[in-house]
């Protein structure tokens, strides 16, 4: 093989409008075959028409913020456990989002809390009967009656995630100021699937020069709970956890498929959640399989659409990678 064959190929160079000359100079010097955009950057016509293959990034779950704002009930959700409160009298009132980053979470009162939430006496480990607690939507609190003095109590509650975590991280890290906060929609809903496929097809038509479509990654991010204390910004962060795949709809679909129910505690797990440092329960492993099946099934529709427009599909194995594990037998079905 000639030395020329080793001078170009298998190298992707980031580019940006305003830096055309530098981008093309480095592409030539370093032997790039593909030039890409990045979060927060765009490529100019001079770059896209330069003769290099163009690699464009897309994150479908946060791609259309206008649609997300009009369909807030279709945002991605997760269970949180409130901070423990020690009873000093006959009742306890718990501020649900105390300690959490309120720009990330909004309590979901749309789906009946009496059906989807659980309250626990964490001193004994016993669940508190539904009849013994009430919630105040306006105040964002739960009040528990007939408690045992000096016992610790917590609430497992559903929240919408109103600022997608990678958007938040990029925003804070890069000092993006008043740039709009992006929200993640959940493709478990048929309406979201329909919109995402329509959006993707229009995007493919508009990106005629794009040869490689980089999905970032597919749909669900790894677990990342932010706190409101700057000295404890990340309350929980786990690269392998499926905590961000939960919703009442997904739990109903799971029950239809597996014949038994998941509960909030299956995800909260006494406040330990399902960190990849812990052995997963049989129920949680079923949940992982259930989500993987869904991600591959709908992800394949997105990949097929990319191929329809004669483009290559590429998955960035990073933030929204849940369900795309290449060690899974299901992975090959992405095509």
mmCIF file of C-alpha atoms in Angstrom:
data_model
loop_
_atom_site.group_PDB
_atom_site.id
_atom_site.type_symbol
_atom_site.label_atom_id
_atom_site.label_comp_id
_atom_site.label_asym_id
_atom_site.label_seq_id
_atom_site.Cartn_x
_atom_site.Cartn_y
_atom_site.Cartn_z
ATOM 1 C CA UNK A 1 0.000 0.000 0.000
ATOM 2 C CA UNK A 2 1.374 3.435 -0.951
ATOM 3 C CA UNK A 3 2.209 6.104 1.607
ATOM 4 C CA UNK A 4 -0.483 8.336 0.069
ATOM 5 C CA UNK A 5 -3.137 5.896 1.280
ATOM 6 C CA UNK A 6 -2.191 6.680 4.872
ATOM 7 C CA UNK A 7 -2.419 10.458 4.494
ATOM 8 C CA UNK A 8 -6.198 10.813 4.474
ATOM 9 C CA UNK A 9 -9.177 9.049 5.979
ATOM 10 C CA UNK A 10 -10.815 7.837 9.205
ATOM 11 C CA UNK A 11 -10.457 11.278 10.779
ATOM 12 C CA UNK A 12 -13.283 13.680 11.589
ATOM 13 C CA UNK A 13 -12.416 17.348 12.125
ATOM 14 C CA UNK A 14 -14.692 19.787 13.999
ATOM 15 C CA UNK A 15 -15.418 22.959 12.043
ATOM 16 C CA UNK A 16 -17.246 26.208 12.667
ATOM 17 C CA UNK A 17 -18.602 29.114 10.644
ATOM 18 C CA UNK A 18 -16.179 32.035 10.907
ATOM 19 C CA UNK A 19 -13.155 29.728 10.955
ATOM 20 C CA UNK A 20 -13.401 28.411 7.383
ATOM 21 C CA UNK A 21 -9.782 28.992 6.364
ATOM 22 C CA UNK A 22 -8.395 27.419 9.542
ATOM 23 C CA UNK A 23 -10.820 24.474 9.296
ATOM 24 C CA UNK A 24 -9.889 23.670 5.697
ATOM 25 C CA UNK A 25 -6.184 24.195 6.327
ATOM 26 C CA UNK A 26 -6.227 21.725 9.233
ATOM 27 C CA UNK A 27 -8.399 19.267 7.290
ATOM 28 C CA UNK A 28 -5.746 19.172 4.571
ATOM 29 C CA UNK A 29 -2.819 19.045 6.990
ATOM 30 C CA UNK A 30 -4.270 16.290 9.186
ATOM 31 C CA UNK A 31 -5.823 14.231 6.403
ATOM 32 C CA UNK A 32 -9.460 14.538 7.464
ATOM 33 C CA UNK A 33 -12.092 12.922 5.272
ATOM 34 C CA UNK A 34 -15.071 14.301 7.228
ATOM 35 C CA UNK A 35 -15.834 17.709 8.779
ATOM 36 C CA UNK A 36 -18.411 17.932 11.556
ATOM 37 C CA UNK A 37 -20.419 20.440 13.524
ATOM 38 C CA UNK A 38 -20.768 20.339 17.314
ATOM 39 C CA UNK A 39 -23.297 21.348 19.973
ATOM 40 C CA UNK A 40 -23.648 25.116 19.686
ATOM 41 C CA UNK A 41 -21.785 25.469 16.358
ATOM 42 C CA UNK A 42 -22.749 25.527 12.692
ATOM 43 C CA UNK A 43 -20.918 24.943 9.413
ATOM 44 C CA UNK A 44 -20.924 27.596 6.691
ATOM 45 C CA UNK A 45 -21.588 27.013 2.982
ATOM 46 C CA UNK A 46 -17.849 27.343 2.286
ATOM 47 C CA UNK A 47 -17.207 24.314 4.487
ATOM 48 C CA UNK A 48 -20.197 22.205 3.420
ATOM 49 C CA UNK A 49 -19.346 22.771 -0.260
ATOM 50 C CA UNK A 50 -15.604 22.161 0.158
ATOM 51 C CA UNK A 51 -15.631 18.585 -1.110
ATOM 52 C CA UNK A 52 -15.276 16.896 2.268
ATOM 53 C CA UNK A 53 -17.962 14.576 3.571
ATOM 54 C CA UNK A 54 -20.100 16.451 6.082
ATOM 55 C CA UNK A 55 -21.005 14.935 9.436
ATOM 56 C CA UNK A 56 -23.967 16.558 11.202
ATOM 57 C CA UNK A 57 -25.160 15.999 14.759
ATOM 58 C CA UNK A 58 -28.765 15.613 15.843
ATOM 59 C CA UNK A 59 -30.332 14.820 19.217
ATOM 60 C CA UNK A 60 -33.967 14.101 18.424
ATOM 61 C CA UNK A 61 -35.291 14.277 21.979
ATOM 62 C CA UNK A 62 -34.210 17.917 22.359
ATOM 63 C CA UNK A 63 -34.323 18.998 18.696
ATOM 64 C CA UNK A 64 -37.642 20.891 18.662
ATOM 65 C CA UNK A 65 -38.080 22.937 21.818
ATOM 66 C CA UNK A 66 -41.143 24.761 20.488
ATOM 67 C CA UNK A 67 -42.999 21.453 20.184
ATOM 68 C CA UNK A 68 -41.798 20.389 23.630
ATOM 69 C CA UNK A 69 -43.115 23.606 25.205
ATOM 70 C CA UNK A 70 -46.541 22.941 23.688
ATOM 71 C CA UNK A 71 -46.559 19.313 24.907
ATOM 72 C CA UNK A 72 -45.176 19.480 28.425
ATOM 73 C CA UNK A 73 -47.041 16.320 29.424
ATOM 74 C CA UNK A 74 -44.852 14.412 26.925
ATOM 75 C CA UNK A 75 -41.557 15.366 28.568
ATOM 76 C CA UNK A 76 -39.274 12.689 29.957
ATOM 77 C CA UNK A 77 -39.748 11.872 33.638
ATOM 78 C CA UNK A 78 -38.071 10.177 36.562
ATOM 79 C CA UNK A 79 -38.738 9.237 40.156
ATOM 80 C CA UNK A 80 -37.057 11.210 42.913
ATOM 81 C CA UNK A 81 -36.959 10.491 46.631
ATOM 82 C CA UNK A 82 -37.490 13.508 48.869
ATOM 83 C CA UNK A 83 -34.904 14.295 51.487
ATOM 84 C CA UNK A 84 -35.719 12.405 54.722
ATOM 85 C CA UNK A 85 -37.613 14.322 57.396
ATOM 86 C CA UNK A 86 -37.672 13.243 61.047
ATOM 87 C CA UNK A 87 -41.076 13.343 62.726
ATOM 88 C CA UNK A 88 -41.180 15.495 65.841
ATOM 89 C CA UNK A 89 -44.972 15.420 66.262
ATOM 90 C CA UNK A 90 -48.084 13.660 64.983
ATOM 91 C CA UNK A 91 -47.618 14.749 61.368
ATOM 92 C CA UNK A 92 -44.843 15.549 58.907
ATOM 93 C CA UNK A 93 -44.903 17.911 55.912
ATOM 94 C CA UNK A 94 -42.272 17.278 53.244
ATOM 95 C CA UNK A 95 -41.145 19.825 50.634
ATOM 96 C CA UNK A 96 -40.743 17.484 47.663
ATOM 97 C CA UNK A 97 -38.070 19.322 45.649
ATOM 98 C CA UNK A 98 -36.069 20.611 48.596
ATOM 99 C CA UNK A 99 -32.385 20.214 47.730
ATOM 100 C CA UNK A 100 -33.022 19.509 44.040
ATOM 101 C CA UNK A 101 -32.293 21.862 41.137
ATOM 102 C CA UNK A 102 -35.684 23.356 40.320
ATOM 103 C CA UNK A 103 -34.559 24.352 36.833
ATOM 104 C CA UNK A 104 -34.221 20.630 36.073
ATOM 105 C CA UNK A 105 -37.326 19.166 37.718
ATOM 106 C CA UNK A 106 -41.044 19.912 37.934
ATOM 107 C CA UNK A 107 -43.285 17.702 40.066
ATOM 108 C CA UNK A 108 -45.799 15.716 37.988
ATOM 109 C CA UNK A 109 -49.223 16.200 39.532
ATOM 110 C CA UNK A 110 -50.983 15.341 36.237
ATOM 111 C CA UNK A 111 -50.741 11.587 36.806
ATOM 112 C CA UNK A 112 -52.566 10.755 40.045
ATOM 113 C CA UNK A 113 -49.990 10.852 42.877
ATOM 114 C CA UNK A 114 -52.113 8.405 44.869
ATOM 115 C CA UNK A 115 -51.574 5.853 42.100
ATOM 116 C CA UNK A 116 -47.947 6.504 41.129
ATOM 117 C CA UNK A 117 -46.215 7.754 44.291
ATOM 118 C CA UNK A 118 -45.223 5.967 47.499
ATOM 119 C CA UNK A 119 -44.504 7.243 51.012
ATOM 120 C CA UNK A 120 -42.187 5.331 53.356
ATOM 121 C CA UNK A 121 -41.249 5.196 56.984
ATOM 122 C CA UNK A 122 -37.546 4.692 56.303
ATOM 123 C CA UNK A 123 -36.842 3.828 59.936
ATOM 124 C CA UNK A 124 -38.936 0.648 59.691
ATOM 125 C CA UNK A 125 -38.829 0.276 55.907
ATOM 126 C CA UNK A 126 -42.634 0.061 55.744
ATOM 127 C CA UNK A 127 -44.803 1.844 53.194
ATOM 128 C CA UNK A 128 -47.247 4.368 54.620
ATOM 129 C CA UNK A 129 -50.868 3.662 53.569
ATOM 130 C CA UNK A 130 -52.217 6.011 50.899
ATOM 131 C CA UNK A 131 -55.050 7.022 53.234
ATOM 132 C CA UNK A 132 -52.487 8.415 55.686
ATOM 133 C CA UNK A 133 -50.987 11.096 53.432
ATOM 134 C CA UNK A 134 -52.147 13.980 51.241
ATOM 135 C CA UNK A 135 -50.481 16.316 48.771
ATOM 136 C CA UNK A 136 -50.657 20.047 48.091
ATOM 137 C CA UNK A 137 -49.949 20.765 44.428
ATOM 138 C CA UNK A 138 -49.644 24.516 44.897
ATOM 139 C CA UNK A 139 -47.154 24.201 47.748
ATOM 140 C CA UNK A 140 -45.351 21.195 46.263
ATOM 141 C CA UNK A 141 -45.607 19.276 49.524
ATOM 142 C CA UNK A 142 -46.860 16.016 51.016
ATOM 143 C CA UNK A 143 -48.263 15.819 54.544
ATOM 144 C CA UNK A 144 -48.168 12.500 56.416
ATOM 145 C CA UNK A 145 -50.476 11.973 59.396
ATOM 146 C CA UNK A 146 -50.360 9.598 62.375
ATOM 147 C CA UNK A 147 -46.593 9.261 62.158
ATOM 148 C CA UNK A 148 -44.232 7.664 64.666
ATOM 149 C CA UNK A 149 -42.195 10.222 66.552
ATOM 150 C CA UNK A 150 -38.471 10.355 65.651
ATOM 151 C CA UNK A 151 -38.926 8.128 62.590
ATOM 152 C CA UNK A 152 -37.623 9.270 59.200
ATOM 153 C CA UNK A 153 -40.103 9.688 56.319
ATOM 154 C CA UNK A 154 -39.622 10.132 52.572
ATOM 155 C CA UNK A 155 -41.774 10.408 49.445
ATOM 156 C CA UNK A 156 -41.106 8.759 46.089
ATOM 157 C CA UNK A 157 -42.610 11.127 43.531
ATOM 158 C CA UNK A 158 -42.659 11.601 39.758
ATOM 159 C CA UNK A 159 -41.099 14.642 38.114
ATOM 160 C CA UNK A 160 -40.916 16.021 34.602
ATOM 161 C CA UNK A 161 -37.376 16.920 33.547
ATOM 162 C CA UNK A 162 -37.725 20.458 32.242
ATOM 163 C CA UNK A 163 -34.048 21.079 31.407
ATOM 164 C CA UNK A 164 -32.271 18.313 29.539
ATOM 165 C CA UNK A 165 -29.071 17.506 31.398
ATOM 166 C CA UNK A 166 -26.542 17.776 28.558
ATOM 167 C CA UNK A 167 -28.093 21.071 27.511
ATOM 168 C CA UNK A 168 -27.722 22.248 31.113
ATOM 169 C CA UNK A 169 -24.118 21.053 31.334
ATOM 170 C CA UNK A 170 -23.137 22.713 28.045
ATOM 171 C CA UNK A 171 -24.997 25.863 29.088
ATOM 172 C CA UNK A 172 -23.245 26.148 32.450
ATOM 173 C CA UNK A 173 -19.807 25.066 31.194
ATOM 174 C CA UNK A 174 -19.793 27.424 28.197
ATOM 175 C CA UNK A 175 -21.503 30.383 29.924
ATOM 176 C CA UNK A 176 -24.350 30.474 27.396
ATOM 177 C CA UNK A 177 -26.157 33.156 29.387
ATOM 178 C CA UNK A 178 -29.819 33.546 28.433
ATOM 179 C CA UNK A 179 -29.792 30.889 25.709
ATOM 180 C CA UNK A 180 -33.000 28.853 25.863
ATOM 181 C CA UNK A 181 -33.102 25.762 28.072
ATOM 182 C CA UNK A 182 -33.820 22.652 26.003
ATOM 183 C CA UNK A 183 -36.310 20.046 27.226
ATOM 184 C CA UNK A 184 -36.296 16.278 26.499
ATOM 185 C CA UNK A 185 -39.411 14.664 25.010
ATOM 186 C CA UNK A 186 -40.167 10.975 25.534
ATOM 187 C CA UNK A 187 -40.698 8.788 22.441
ATOM 188 C CA UNK A 188 -42.604 6.228 24.522
ATOM 189 C CA UNK A 189 -45.639 8.293 23.475
ATOM 190 C CA UNK A 190 -46.947 7.626 19.923
ATOM 191 C CA UNK A 191 -47.452 11.363 19.376
ATOM 192 C CA UNK A 192 -43.770 11.991 20.107
ATOM 193 C CA UNK A 193 -42.673 9.197 17.786
ATOM 194 C CA UNK A 194 -44.749 10.629 14.967
ATOM 195 C CA UNK A 195 -43.365 14.124 15.514
ATOM 196 C CA UNK A 196 -39.762 12.946 15.791
ATOM 197 C CA UNK A 197 -39.931 10.996 12.530
ATOM 198 C CA UNK A 198 -41.510 13.958 10.745
ATOM 199 C CA UNK A 199 -38.866 16.275 12.175
ATOM 200 C CA UNK A 200 -36.039 13.911 11.201
ATOM 201 C CA UNK A 201 -37.300 13.532 7.641
ATOM 202 C CA UNK A 202 -37.547 17.304 7.162
ATOM 203 C CA UNK A 203 -34.069 17.700 8.670
ATOM 204 C CA UNK A 204 -32.675 15.115 6.242
ATOM 205 C CA UNK A 205 -34.210 16.962 3.306
ATOM 206 C CA UNK A 206 -32.694 20.242 4.470
ATOM 207 C CA UNK A 207 -29.221 18.785 5.078
ATOM 208 C CA UNK A 208 -28.468 17.796 1.510
ATOM 209 C CA UNK A 209 -24.697 18.061 1.994
ATOM 210 C CA UNK A 210 -24.693 15.833 5.064
ATOM 211 C CA UNK A 211 -23.222 12.398 4.412
ATOM 212 C CA UNK A 212 -22.981 11.136 8.012
ATOM 213 C CA UNK A 213 -25.864 11.639 10.481
ATOM 214 C CA UNK A 214 -24.591 11.495 14.058
ATOM 215 C CA UNK A 215 -27.316 10.559 16.570
ATOM 216 C CA UNK A 216 -26.472 11.941 20.033
ATOM 217 C CA UNK A 217 -27.095 9.206 21.086
ATOM 218 C CA UNK A 218 -30.688 7.956 20.816
ATOM 219 C CA UNK A 219 -33.369 8.772 23.402
ATOM 220 C CA UNK A 220 -32.551 8.331 27.101
ATOM 221 C CA UNK A 221 -29.724 9.926 29.046
ATOM 222 C CA UNK A 222 -27.787 8.330 31.848
ATOM 223 C CA UNK A 223 -28.965 9.274 35.352
ATOM 224 C CA UNK A 224 -27.929 12.759 36.467
ATOM 225 C CA UNK A 225 -29.770 14.454 39.363
ATOM 226 C CA UNK A 226 -28.679 18.055 39.923
ATOM 227 C CA UNK A 227 -28.908 19.800 43.284
ATOM 228 C CA UNK A 228 -29.627 23.417 44.147
ATOM 229 C CA UNK A 229 -26.501 23.746 46.295
ATOM 230 C CA UNK A 230 -23.541 24.975 44.167
ATOM 231 C CA UNK A 231 -21.258 22.985 46.457
ATOM 232 C CA UNK A 232 -23.251 19.821 45.738
ATOM 233 C CA UNK A 233 -24.255 20.374 42.137
ATOM 234 C CA UNK A 234 -24.572 16.681 41.274
ATOM 235 C CA UNK A 235 -26.633 14.755 43.810
ATOM 236 C CA UNK A 236 -26.554 11.535 41.810
ATOM 237 C CA UNK A 237 -24.717 10.655 38.634
ATOM 238 C CA UNK A 238 -24.441 7.161 37.203
ATOM 239 C CA UNK A 239 -23.404 6.292 33.667
ATOM 240 C CA UNK A 240 -25.272 2.981 33.556
ATOM 241 C CA UNK A 241 -28.560 3.710 35.303
ATOM 242 C CA UNK A 242 -31.981 3.536 33.617
ATOM 243 C CA UNK A 243 -33.638 5.984 36.048
ATOM 244 C CA UNK A 244 -34.471 8.427 33.224
ATOM 245 C CA UNK A 245 -36.587 5.926 31.251
ATOM 246 C CA UNK A 246 -39.594 5.932 33.606
ATOM 247 C CA UNK A 247 -43.109 7.229 32.988
ATOM 248 C CA UNK A 248 -46.628 6.062 33.824
ATOM 249 C CA UNK A 249 -47.082 5.029 30.182
ATOM 250 C CA UNK A 250 -43.894 2.978 30.094
ATOM 251 C CA UNK A 251 -44.849 1.303 33.384
ATOM 252 C CA UNK A 252 -48.272 0.398 31.979
ATOM 253 C CA UNK A 253 -46.705 -1.035 28.809
ATOM 254 C CA UNK A 254 -44.264 -2.995 30.944
ATOM 255 C CA UNK A 255 -47.099 -4.499 32.975
ATOM 256 C CA UNK A 256 -48.911 -5.530 29.777
ATOM 257 C CA UNK A 257 -45.793 -7.295 28.504
ATOM 258 C CA UNK A 258 -44.450 -8.894 31.701
ATOM 259 C CA UNK A 259 -47.638 -9.452 33.682
ATOM 260 C CA UNK A 260 -46.564 -7.666 36.846
ATOM 261 C CA UNK A 261 -46.151 -4.050 37.998
ATOM 262 C CA UNK A 262 -43.076 -1.971 38.634
ATOM 263 C CA UNK A 263 -43.374 0.440 41.561
ATOM 264 C CA UNK A 264 -41.629 3.684 42.367
ATOM 265 C CA UNK A 265 -39.507 1.875 44.941
ATOM 266 C CA UNK A 266 -38.111 -0.440 42.238
ATOM 267 C CA UNK A 267 -36.391 2.674 40.885
ATOM 268 C CA UNK A 268 -35.754 4.660 44.084
ATOM 269 C CA UNK A 269 -34.401 1.629 45.987
ATOM 270 C CA UNK A 270 -34.271 3.239 49.481
ATOM 271 C CA UNK A 271 -32.593 6.286 47.947
ATOM 272 C CA UNK A 272 -29.724 4.273 46.462
ATOM 273 C CA UNK A 273 -31.540 4.124 43.104
ATOM 274 C CA UNK A 274 -30.094 1.556 40.679
ATOM 275 C CA UNK A 275 -26.499 2.584 40.473
ATOM 276 C CA UNK A 276 -24.322 0.343 38.311
ATOM 277 C CA UNK A 277 -22.279 -0.242 41.479
ATOM 278 C CA UNK A 278 -25.178 -2.338 42.794
ATOM 279 C CA UNK A 279 -26.403 -5.733 41.548
ATOM 280 C CA UNK A 280 -29.707 -5.231 39.702
ATOM 281 C CA UNK A 281 -32.843 -6.956 40.945
ATOM 282 C CA UNK A 282 -34.615 -9.428 38.632
ATOM 283 C CA UNK A 283 -37.393 -6.846 38.172
ATOM 284 C CA UNK A 284 -34.903 -4.152 37.232
ATOM 285 C CA UNK A 285 -33.215 -6.462 34.715
ATOM 286 C CA UNK A 286 -36.628 -7.047 33.130
ATOM 287 C CA UNK A 287 -37.042 -3.276 32.945
ATOM 288 C CA UNK A 288 -33.664 -2.913 31.204
ATOM 289 C CA UNK A 289 -34.685 -5.530 28.613
ATOM 290 C CA UNK A 290 -38.028 -3.795 28.116
ATOM 291 C CA UNK A 291 -36.411 -0.407 27.483
ATOM 292 C CA UNK A 292 -33.732 -1.912 25.233
ATOM 293 C CA UNK A 293 -36.428 -3.535 23.089
ATOM 294 C CA UNK A 294 -38.199 -0.206 22.710
ATOM 295 C CA UNK A 295 -35.066 1.840 21.980
ATOM 296 C CA UNK A 296 -33.923 -0.594 19.292
ATOM 297 C CA UNK A 297 -37.383 -0.886 17.736
ATOM 298 C CA UNK A 298 -37.962 2.858 17.424
ATOM 299 C CA UNK A 299 -34.283 3.625 16.854
ATOM 300 C CA UNK A 300 -34.322 1.308 13.837
ATOM 301 C CA UNK A 301 -37.109 3.425 12.306
ATOM 302 C CA UNK A 302 -34.880 6.490 12.633
ATOM 303 C CA UNK A 303 -31.886 4.696 11.128
ATOM 304 C CA UNK A 304 -33.975 3.359 8.233
ATOM 305 C CA UNK A 305 -35.116 6.905 7.500
ATOM 306 C CA UNK A 306 -31.487 8.072 7.322
ATOM 307 C CA UNK A 307 -30.653 5.264 4.905
ATOM 308 C CA UNK A 308 -33.680 6.185 2.789
ATOM 309 C CA UNK A 309 -31.937 9.493 2.062
ATOM 310 C CA UNK A 310 -28.675 7.726 1.154
ATOM 311 C CA UNK A 311 -26.814 8.864 4.243
ATOM 312 C CA UNK A 312 -24.785 6.952 6.805
ATOM 313 C CA UNK A 313 -26.161 6.614 10.334
ATOM 314 C CA UNK A 314 -23.735 6.919 13.232
ATOM 315 C CA UNK A 315 -24.434 6.723 16.944
ATOM 316 C CA UNK A 316 -22.384 8.740 19.412
ATOM 317 C CA UNK A 317 -21.923 6.417 22.357
ATOM 318 C CA UNK A 318 -22.209 9.038 25.053
ATOM 319 C CA UNK A 319 -25.023 10.910 26.788
ATOM 320 C CA UNK A 320 -28.359 9.451 25.527
ATOM 321 C CA UNK A 321 -26.905 5.993 25.029
ATOM 322 C CA UNK A 322 -29.278 4.010 27.282
ATOM 323 C CA UNK A 323 -30.616 1.045 25.310
ATOM 324 C CA UNK A 324 -27.827 1.121 22.707
ATOM 325 C CA UNK A 325 -25.313 -1.120 24.498
ATOM 326 C CA UNK A 326 -23.202 -2.769 21.752
ATOM 327 C CA UNK A 327 -22.650 -5.835 23.958
ATOM 328 C CA UNK A 328 -26.381 -6.564 23.694
ATOM 329 C CA UNK A 329 -27.676 -9.137 21.212
ATOM 330 C CA UNK A 330 -30.319 -6.561 20.313
ATOM 331 C CA UNK A 331 -27.785 -3.989 19.086
ATOM 332 C CA UNK A 332 -27.403 -5.514 15.632
ATOM 333 C CA UNK A 333 -31.108 -4.883 14.991
ATOM 334 C CA UNK A 334 -30.376 -1.129 14.717
ATOM 335 C CA UNK A 335 -28.861 -1.924 11.322
#
